[in-house]
mmCIF file of C-alpha atoms in Angstrom:
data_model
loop_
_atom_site.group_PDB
_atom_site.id
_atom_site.type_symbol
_atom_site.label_atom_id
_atom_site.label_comp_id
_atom_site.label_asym_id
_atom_site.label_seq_id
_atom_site.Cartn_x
_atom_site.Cartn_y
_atom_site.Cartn_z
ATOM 1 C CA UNK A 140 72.962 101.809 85.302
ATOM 2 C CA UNK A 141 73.468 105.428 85.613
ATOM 3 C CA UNK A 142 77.180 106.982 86.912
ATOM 4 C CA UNK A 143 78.252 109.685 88.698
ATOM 5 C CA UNK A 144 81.812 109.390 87.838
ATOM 6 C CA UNK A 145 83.880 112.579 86.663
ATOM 7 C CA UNK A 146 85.633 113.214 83.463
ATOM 8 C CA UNK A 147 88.909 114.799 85.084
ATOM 9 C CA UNK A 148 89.881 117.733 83.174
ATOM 10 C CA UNK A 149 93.648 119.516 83.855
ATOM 11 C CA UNK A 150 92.323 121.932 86.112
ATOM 12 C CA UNK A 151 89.675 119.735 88.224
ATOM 13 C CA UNK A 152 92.599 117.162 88.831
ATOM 14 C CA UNK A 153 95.045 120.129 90.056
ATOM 15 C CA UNK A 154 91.815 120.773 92.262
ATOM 16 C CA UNK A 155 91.781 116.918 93.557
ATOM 17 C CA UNK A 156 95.578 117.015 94.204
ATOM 18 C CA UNK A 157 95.420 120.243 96.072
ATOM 19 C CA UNK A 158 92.385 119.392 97.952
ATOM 20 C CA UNK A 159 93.907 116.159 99.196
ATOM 21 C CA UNK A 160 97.310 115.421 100.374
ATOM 22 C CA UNK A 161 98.909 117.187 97.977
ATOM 23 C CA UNK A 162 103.282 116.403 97.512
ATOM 24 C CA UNK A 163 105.441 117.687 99.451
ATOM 25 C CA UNK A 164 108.965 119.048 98.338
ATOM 26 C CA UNK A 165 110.611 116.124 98.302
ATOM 27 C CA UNK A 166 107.581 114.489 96.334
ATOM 28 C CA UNK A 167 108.100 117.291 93.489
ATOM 29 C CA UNK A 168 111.397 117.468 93.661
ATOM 30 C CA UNK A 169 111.285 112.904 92.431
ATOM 31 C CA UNK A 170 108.863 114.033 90.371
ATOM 32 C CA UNK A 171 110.404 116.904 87.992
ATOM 33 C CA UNK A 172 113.791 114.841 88.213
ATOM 34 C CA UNK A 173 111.856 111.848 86.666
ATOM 35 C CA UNK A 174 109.972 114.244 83.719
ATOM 36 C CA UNK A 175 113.053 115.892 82.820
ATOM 37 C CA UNK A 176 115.611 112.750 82.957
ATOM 38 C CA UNK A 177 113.126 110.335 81.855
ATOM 39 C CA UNK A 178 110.472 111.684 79.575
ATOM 40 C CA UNK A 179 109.610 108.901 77.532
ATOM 41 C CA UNK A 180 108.980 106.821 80.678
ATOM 42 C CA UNK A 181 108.031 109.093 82.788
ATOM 43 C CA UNK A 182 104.545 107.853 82.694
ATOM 44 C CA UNK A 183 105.517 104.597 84.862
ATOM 45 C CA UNK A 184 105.492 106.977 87.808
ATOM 46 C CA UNK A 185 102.171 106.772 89.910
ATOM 47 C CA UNK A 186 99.564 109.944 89.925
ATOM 48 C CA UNK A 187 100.484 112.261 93.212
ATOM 49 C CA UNK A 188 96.440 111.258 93.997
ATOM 50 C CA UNK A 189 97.959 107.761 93.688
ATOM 51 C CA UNK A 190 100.932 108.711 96.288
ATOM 52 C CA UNK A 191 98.551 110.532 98.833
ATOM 53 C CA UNK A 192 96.280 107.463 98.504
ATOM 54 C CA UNK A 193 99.394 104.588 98.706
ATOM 55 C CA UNK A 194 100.050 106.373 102.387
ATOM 56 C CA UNK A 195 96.453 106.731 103.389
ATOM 57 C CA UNK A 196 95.855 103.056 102.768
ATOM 58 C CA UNK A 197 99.179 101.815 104.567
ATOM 59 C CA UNK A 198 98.576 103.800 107.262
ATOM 60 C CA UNK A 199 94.527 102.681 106.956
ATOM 61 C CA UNK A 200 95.816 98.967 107.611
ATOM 62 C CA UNK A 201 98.146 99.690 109.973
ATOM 63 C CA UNK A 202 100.602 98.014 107.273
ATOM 64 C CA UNK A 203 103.541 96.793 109.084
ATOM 65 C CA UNK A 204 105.208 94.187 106.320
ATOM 66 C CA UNK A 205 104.680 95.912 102.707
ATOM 67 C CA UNK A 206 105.547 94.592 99.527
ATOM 68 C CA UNK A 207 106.181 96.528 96.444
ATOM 69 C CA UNK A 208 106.663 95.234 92.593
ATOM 70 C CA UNK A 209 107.850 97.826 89.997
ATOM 71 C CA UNK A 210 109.927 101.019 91.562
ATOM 72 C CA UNK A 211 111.282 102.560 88.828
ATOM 73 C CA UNK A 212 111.912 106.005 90.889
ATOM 74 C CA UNK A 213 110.333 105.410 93.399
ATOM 75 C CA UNK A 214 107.102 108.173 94.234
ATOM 76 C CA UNK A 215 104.915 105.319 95.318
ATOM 77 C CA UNK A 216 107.416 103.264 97.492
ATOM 78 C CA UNK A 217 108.233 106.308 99.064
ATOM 79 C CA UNK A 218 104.689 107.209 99.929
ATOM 80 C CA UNK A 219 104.077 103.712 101.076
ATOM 81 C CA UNK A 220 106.739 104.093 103.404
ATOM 82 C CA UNK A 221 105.776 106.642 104.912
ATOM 83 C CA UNK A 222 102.660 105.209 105.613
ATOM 84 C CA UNK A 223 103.974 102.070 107.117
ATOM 85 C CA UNK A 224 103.482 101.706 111.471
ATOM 86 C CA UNK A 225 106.754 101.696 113.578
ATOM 87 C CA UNK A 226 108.874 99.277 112.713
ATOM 88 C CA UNK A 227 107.621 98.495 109.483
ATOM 89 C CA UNK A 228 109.294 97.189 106.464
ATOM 90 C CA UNK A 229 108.733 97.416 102.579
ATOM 91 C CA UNK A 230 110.461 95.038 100.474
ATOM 92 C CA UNK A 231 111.020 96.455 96.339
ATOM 93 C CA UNK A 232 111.238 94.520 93.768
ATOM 94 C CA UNK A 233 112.350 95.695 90.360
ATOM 95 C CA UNK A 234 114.716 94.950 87.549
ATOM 96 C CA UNK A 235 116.416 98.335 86.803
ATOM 97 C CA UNK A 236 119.558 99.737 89.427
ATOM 98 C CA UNK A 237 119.257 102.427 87.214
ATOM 99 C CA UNK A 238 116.068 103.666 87.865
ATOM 100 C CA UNK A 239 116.231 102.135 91.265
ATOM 101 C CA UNK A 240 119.288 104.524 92.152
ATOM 102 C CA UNK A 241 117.187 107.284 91.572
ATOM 103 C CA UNK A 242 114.690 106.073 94.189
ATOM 104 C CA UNK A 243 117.303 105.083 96.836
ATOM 105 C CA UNK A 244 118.313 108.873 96.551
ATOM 106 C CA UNK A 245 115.015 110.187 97.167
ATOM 107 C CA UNK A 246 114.249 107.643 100.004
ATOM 108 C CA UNK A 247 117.228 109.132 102.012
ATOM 109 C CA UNK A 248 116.344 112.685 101.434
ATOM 110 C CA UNK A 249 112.533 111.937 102.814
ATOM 111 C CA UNK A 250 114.788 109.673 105.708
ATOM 112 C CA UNK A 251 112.381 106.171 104.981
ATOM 113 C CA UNK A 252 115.779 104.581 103.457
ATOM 114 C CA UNK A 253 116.284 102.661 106.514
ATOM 115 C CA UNK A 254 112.509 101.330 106.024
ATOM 116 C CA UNK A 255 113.018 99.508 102.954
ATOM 117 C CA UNK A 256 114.759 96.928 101.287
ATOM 118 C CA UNK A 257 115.190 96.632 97.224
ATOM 119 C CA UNK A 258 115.910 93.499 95.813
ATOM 120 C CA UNK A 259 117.011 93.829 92.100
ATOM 121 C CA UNK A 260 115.766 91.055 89.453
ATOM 122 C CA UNK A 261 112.912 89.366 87.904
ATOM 123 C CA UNK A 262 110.153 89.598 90.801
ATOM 124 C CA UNK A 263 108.799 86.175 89.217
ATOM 125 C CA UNK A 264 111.662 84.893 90.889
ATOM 126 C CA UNK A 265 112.827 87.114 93.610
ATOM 127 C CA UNK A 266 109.422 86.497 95.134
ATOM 128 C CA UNK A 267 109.807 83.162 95.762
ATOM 129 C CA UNK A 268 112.457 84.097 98.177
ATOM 130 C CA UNK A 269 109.578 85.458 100.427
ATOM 131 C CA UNK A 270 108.133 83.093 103.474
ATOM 132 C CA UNK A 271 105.493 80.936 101.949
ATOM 133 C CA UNK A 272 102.935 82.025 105.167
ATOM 134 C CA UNK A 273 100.881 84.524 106.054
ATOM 135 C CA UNK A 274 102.516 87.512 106.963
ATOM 136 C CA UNK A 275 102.213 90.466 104.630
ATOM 137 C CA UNK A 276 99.794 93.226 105.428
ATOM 138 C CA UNK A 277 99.893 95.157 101.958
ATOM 139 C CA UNK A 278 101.427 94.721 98.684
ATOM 140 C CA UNK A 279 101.145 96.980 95.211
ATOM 141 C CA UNK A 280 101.773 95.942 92.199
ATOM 142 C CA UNK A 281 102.917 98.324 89.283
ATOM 143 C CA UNK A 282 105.391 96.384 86.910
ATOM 144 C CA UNK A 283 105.163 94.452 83.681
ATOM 145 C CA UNK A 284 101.553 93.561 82.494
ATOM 146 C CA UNK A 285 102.252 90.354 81.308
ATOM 147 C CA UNK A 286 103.514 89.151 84.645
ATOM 148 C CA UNK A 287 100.665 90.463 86.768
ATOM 149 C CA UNK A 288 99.465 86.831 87.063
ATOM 150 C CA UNK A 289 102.455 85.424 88.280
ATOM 151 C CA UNK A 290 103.024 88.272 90.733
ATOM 152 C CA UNK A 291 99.276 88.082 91.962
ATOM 153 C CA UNK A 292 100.395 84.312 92.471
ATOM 154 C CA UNK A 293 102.832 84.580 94.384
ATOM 155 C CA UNK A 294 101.496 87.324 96.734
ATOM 156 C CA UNK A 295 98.050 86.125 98.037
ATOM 157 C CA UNK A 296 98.749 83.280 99.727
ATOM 158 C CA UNK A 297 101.347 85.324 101.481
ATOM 159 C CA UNK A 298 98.616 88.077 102.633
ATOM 160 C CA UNK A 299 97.614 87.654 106.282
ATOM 161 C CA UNK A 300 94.102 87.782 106.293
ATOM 162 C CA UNK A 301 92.636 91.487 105.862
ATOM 163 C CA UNK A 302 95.504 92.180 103.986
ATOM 164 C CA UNK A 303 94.949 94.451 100.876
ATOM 165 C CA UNK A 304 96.638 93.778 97.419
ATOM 166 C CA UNK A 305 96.639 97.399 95.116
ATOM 167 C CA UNK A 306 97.294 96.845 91.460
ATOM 168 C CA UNK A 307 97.723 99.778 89.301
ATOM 169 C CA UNK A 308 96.792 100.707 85.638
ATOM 170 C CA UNK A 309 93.844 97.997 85.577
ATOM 171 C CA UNK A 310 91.899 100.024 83.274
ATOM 172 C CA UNK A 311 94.506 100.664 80.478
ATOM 173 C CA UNK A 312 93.578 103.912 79.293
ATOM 174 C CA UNK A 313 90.130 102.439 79.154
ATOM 175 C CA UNK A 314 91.262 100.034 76.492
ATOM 176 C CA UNK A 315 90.118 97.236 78.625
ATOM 177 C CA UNK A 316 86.652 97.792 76.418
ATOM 178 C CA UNK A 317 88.507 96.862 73.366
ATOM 179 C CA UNK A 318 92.182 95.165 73.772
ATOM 180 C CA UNK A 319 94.724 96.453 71.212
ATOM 181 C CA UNK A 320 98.387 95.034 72.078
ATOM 182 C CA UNK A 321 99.594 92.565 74.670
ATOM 183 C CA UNK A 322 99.864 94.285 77.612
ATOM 184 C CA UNK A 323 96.011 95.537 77.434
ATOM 185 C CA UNK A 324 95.229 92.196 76.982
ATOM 186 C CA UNK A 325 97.251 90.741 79.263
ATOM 187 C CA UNK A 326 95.171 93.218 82.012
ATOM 188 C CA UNK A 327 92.149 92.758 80.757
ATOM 189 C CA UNK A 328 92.458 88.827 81.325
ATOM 190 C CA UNK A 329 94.122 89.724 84.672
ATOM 191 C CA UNK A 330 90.963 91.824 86.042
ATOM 192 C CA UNK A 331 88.399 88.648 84.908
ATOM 193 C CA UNK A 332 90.989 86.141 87.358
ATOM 194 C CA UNK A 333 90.888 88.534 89.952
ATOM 195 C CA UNK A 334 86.958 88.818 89.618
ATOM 196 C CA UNK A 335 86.721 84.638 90.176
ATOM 197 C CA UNK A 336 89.958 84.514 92.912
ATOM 198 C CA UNK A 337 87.230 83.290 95.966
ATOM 199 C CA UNK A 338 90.427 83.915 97.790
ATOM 200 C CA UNK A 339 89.880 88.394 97.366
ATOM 201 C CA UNK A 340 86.922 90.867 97.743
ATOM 202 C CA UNK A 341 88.184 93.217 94.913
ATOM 203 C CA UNK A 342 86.936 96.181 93.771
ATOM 204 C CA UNK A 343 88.366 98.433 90.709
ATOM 205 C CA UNK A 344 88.029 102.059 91.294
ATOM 206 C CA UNK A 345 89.047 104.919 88.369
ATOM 207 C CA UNK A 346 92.067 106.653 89.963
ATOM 208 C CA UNK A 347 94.161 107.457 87.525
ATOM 209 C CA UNK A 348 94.678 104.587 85.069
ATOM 210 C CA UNK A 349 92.469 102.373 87.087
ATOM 211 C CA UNK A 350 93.518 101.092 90.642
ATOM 212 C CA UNK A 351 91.830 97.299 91.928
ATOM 213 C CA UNK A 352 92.508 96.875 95.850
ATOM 214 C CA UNK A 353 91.795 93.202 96.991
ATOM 215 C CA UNK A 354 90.984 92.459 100.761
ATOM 216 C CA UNK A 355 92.200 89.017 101.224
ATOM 217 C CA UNK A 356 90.149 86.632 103.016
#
């Protein structure tokens, strides 16, 4: 099967970001304080192609109740809620009021802090405090790798129909191919249950470290 996917080099992705929605200042702002604060993980923050996407797609499903697993500073919650319609919640789950208290900051500088609720613990748990019904319209999921299966559990049934799941890093650096710790195997196993979930139409598509959105039936 032949591909027409690009190699991104440096400069062609500053072309993508500029040619899109590229961040604003608040955007940049999250993002230099998380570089310079937190280099090591650092990484953990979404692309800004990711962010610009997160808001096109809320705003695509006219997302009213979001869900969100894995903050840390919060670029993509905040991008989410922008995208959200009026009167729209997001819900946050993450483990860390450290990293968290970043985001809050940065949510009440872009003025969405009044949008969105963080609940702080293991989201294997806090979940469960969620209605068991039908009533979220889109949900991302960017935390631990090992627990993607128990998040993924506990957020489909809750998707109204048409809903749309996002999961980030699903391609792993492209280790997927070849699994060389836990965590790439741990995705790699994830991707083959969401390919059999009847449940989902998936599809995986090679933004940044790999992005699968799932339309729930």
């Amino acid at each position: 099967m032949t591909t027409k996917s690009l190699p991104l080099t440096p400069e062609l992705h500053a072309y993508v970001v500029a040619h899109g929605s590229a961040p604003d200042e608040v955007m940049r702002d999250l993002v230099e304080e998380t570089l310079a604060a937190l280099p090591a993980e650092a990484r953990m923050q979404v692309a800004p192609e990711q962010a610009a996407f997160l808001t096109f797609l809320t705003r695509l499903v006219g997302a009213r109740r979001a869900v969100e697993v894995g903050t840390f500073t919060g670029l993509s919650s905040l991008a989410i809620a922008r995208g959200l319609a009026e009167g729209g919640r997001l819900t946050c789950f993450d483990i860390s009021a450290e990293y968290t208290d970043v985001a809050r900051r940065y949510w009440a500088r872009a003025g969405v802090d009044d949008r969105i609720e963080l609940r702080i613990g293991p989201a294997g748990d806090t979940l469960r405090e969620l209605p068991y019904e039908r009533h979220l319209d889109f949900a991302f999921i960017d935390a631990d790798k090992v627990g993607y299966p128990v998040y993924w559990a506990e957020l489909v049934p809750r998707m109204r129909p048409g809903g749309i799941v996002a999961v980030d890093n699903t391609l792993r650096g492209g280790r997927v191919l070849a699994p060389s710790n836990a965590d790439d195997r741990a995705v790699a196993a994830f991707n083959d249950e969401v390919m059999a979930d009847v449940r989902v139409e998936p599809v995986l598509l090679p933004i940044a470290d790999g992005l699968t959105l799932a339309r729930v039936r």
